[in-house]
Short mmCIF file of C-alpha atoms in Angstrom, two decimals:
data_model
loop_
_atom_site.label_atom_id
_atom_site.label_comp_id
_atom_site.label_asym_id
_atom_site.label_seq_id
_atom_site.Cartn_x
_atom_site.Cartn_y
_atom_site.Cartn_z
CA MET P 12 89.14 80.69 130.16
CA SER P 13 89.78 82.56 126.91
CA ASP P 14 93.02 84.26 125.92
CA THR P 15 91.33 87.65 125.97
CA SER P 16 90.28 87.37 129.63
CA THR P 17 93.28 89.46 130.68
CA VAL P 18 92.66 92.18 128.09
CA HIS P 19 90.14 94.93 128.76
CA ASP P 20 87.95 96.03 125.85
CA LEU P 21 87.48 99.77 125.43
CA THR P 22 84.96 101.17 122.96
CA PRO P 23 86.06 103.68 120.32
CA GLU P 24 84.05 106.35 122.13
CA GLU P 25 85.78 105.59 125.45
CA VAL P 26 89.21 105.73 123.82
CA ALA P 27 88.48 108.96 121.93
CA LYS P 28 87.24 110.63 125.14
CA GLY P 29 90.26 109.38 127.11
CA LEU P 30 92.66 110.70 124.46
CA VAL P 31 91.04 114.13 124.52
CA GLU P 32 91.17 114.16 128.32
CA GLY P 33 94.81 113.03 128.35
CA ARG P 34 94.06 109.78 130.21
CA TYR P 35 95.12 107.36 127.46
CA LEU P 36 98.22 106.73 125.39
CA LEU P 37 97.24 104.97 122.18
CA ILE P 38 99.81 102.58 120.70
CA ASP P 39 99.02 101.58 117.11
CA VAL P 40 100.48 98.12 116.40
CA ARG P 41 99.55 98.00 112.71
CA GLU P 42 102.27 97.85 110.06
CA PRO P 43 103.79 101.02 108.52
CA ASN P 44 101.92 100.64 105.20
CA GLU P 45 98.61 100.51 107.07
CA ILE P 46 99.46 103.54 109.18
CA ALA P 47 100.61 105.47 106.09
CA ALA P 48 97.22 104.90 104.48
CA GLU P 49 95.14 105.80 107.53
CA ALA P 50 96.10 106.56 111.10
CA TYR P 51 94.57 107.36 114.45
CA PRO P 52 94.60 111.13 115.10
CA GLU P 53 97.15 110.77 117.88
CA GLY P 54 99.29 108.14 119.50
CA ALA P 55 102.52 106.24 119.14
CA THR P 56 103.25 103.45 116.70
CA MET P 57 104.99 100.13 117.22
CA PRO P 58 104.26 97.52 114.54
CA LEU P 59 103.45 94.12 115.98
CA SER P 60 106.07 92.60 113.64
CA ALA P 61 108.73 94.54 115.58
CA PHE P 62 106.94 94.67 118.94
CA ASP P 63 109.26 95.12 121.92
CA PRO P 64 107.56 95.80 125.25
CA ALA P 65 110.81 97.23 126.62
CA ALA P 66 110.78 99.91 123.89
CA LEU P 67 107.24 101.14 124.57
CA PRO P 68 107.08 104.86 125.33
CA ASP P 69 106.58 105.99 128.91
CA PRO P 70 102.83 106.57 129.31
CA GLU P 71 103.57 109.28 131.90
CA GLY P 72 100.68 108.25 134.12
CA ARG P 73 98.26 107.55 131.29
CA THR P 74 96.62 104.20 130.55
CA VAL P 75 98.21 102.45 127.57
CA VAL P 76 95.64 101.37 124.97
CA PHE P 77 96.74 99.17 122.07
CA ALA P 78 94.99 99.55 118.72
CA CYS P 79 95.11 97.84 115.33
CA ARG P 80 92.78 97.29 112.36
CA SER P 81 90.15 94.98 113.84
CA GLY P 82 91.07 94.35 117.46
CA LYS P 83 93.06 91.10 117.12
CA ARG P 84 96.68 92.32 117.00
CA SER P 85 95.99 94.78 119.81
CA VAL P 86 95.04 91.85 122.08
CA THR P 87 98.25 90.06 121.05
CA ALA P 88 100.28 93.19 121.88
CA SER P 89 98.59 93.59 125.25
CA LEU P 90 99.25 89.97 126.18
CA ALA P 91 102.90 90.30 125.05
CA ALA P 92 103.34 93.46 127.14
CA GLN P 93 101.80 91.72 130.16
CA ALA P 94 104.08 88.71 129.65
CA ALA P 95 107.01 91.16 129.80
CA GLY P 96 105.75 92.51 133.12
CA LYS P 97 104.01 95.67 131.88
CA PRO P 98 100.57 96.45 133.37
CA TYR P 99 99.07 97.25 129.96
CA ASN P 100 95.77 95.40 129.67
CA SER P 101 93.58 97.69 127.54
CA HIS P 102 92.86 97.65 123.83
CA LEU P 103 90.59 99.40 121.36
CA MET P 104 87.74 96.99 120.67
CA GLY P 105 87.08 96.79 116.92
CA GLY P 106 90.29 98.63 116.02
CA MET P 107 90.34 101.07 113.11
CA ILE P 108 87.22 99.44 111.66
CA GLY P 109 85.28 100.18 114.83
CA TRP P 110 86.85 103.64 115.17
CA LYS P 111 85.63 104.65 111.71
CA ALA P 112 82.23 102.99 112.22
CA ALA P 113 81.83 105.23 115.28
CA GLY P 114 82.43 108.27 113.05
CA LEU P 115 85.72 109.19 114.73
CA PRO P 116 88.42 111.11 112.86
CA THR P 117 91.48 109.63 111.18
CA LYS P 118 94.49 111.20 109.52
CA VAL P 119 96.64 110.26 106.57
CA GLY P 120 100.29 109.38 106.92
CA GLY P 121 100.75 108.29 110.53
#
């Protein structure tokens, strides 16, 4: 059994659609310098280096989706949140790299 078996992969297209429809809360776990250079168009930020599941924002009924640059740190964040008892098991497959490859918009400056 692999470590990612408890983390659900979502495609960039699925995440973008869910954000527009208000079904997802995106949590970007990249570091501040990465977010300053290029950010997802909406969502909250919590760098993995300072990740605290207890401090995650209330998703208010939405599904929490973790995101990073390539899809590795978002899995780590999801597993950490689950270990802390949070039911957050979704992440953006491919991260920012996949998001841009899908032609989805980004913004500058978090």
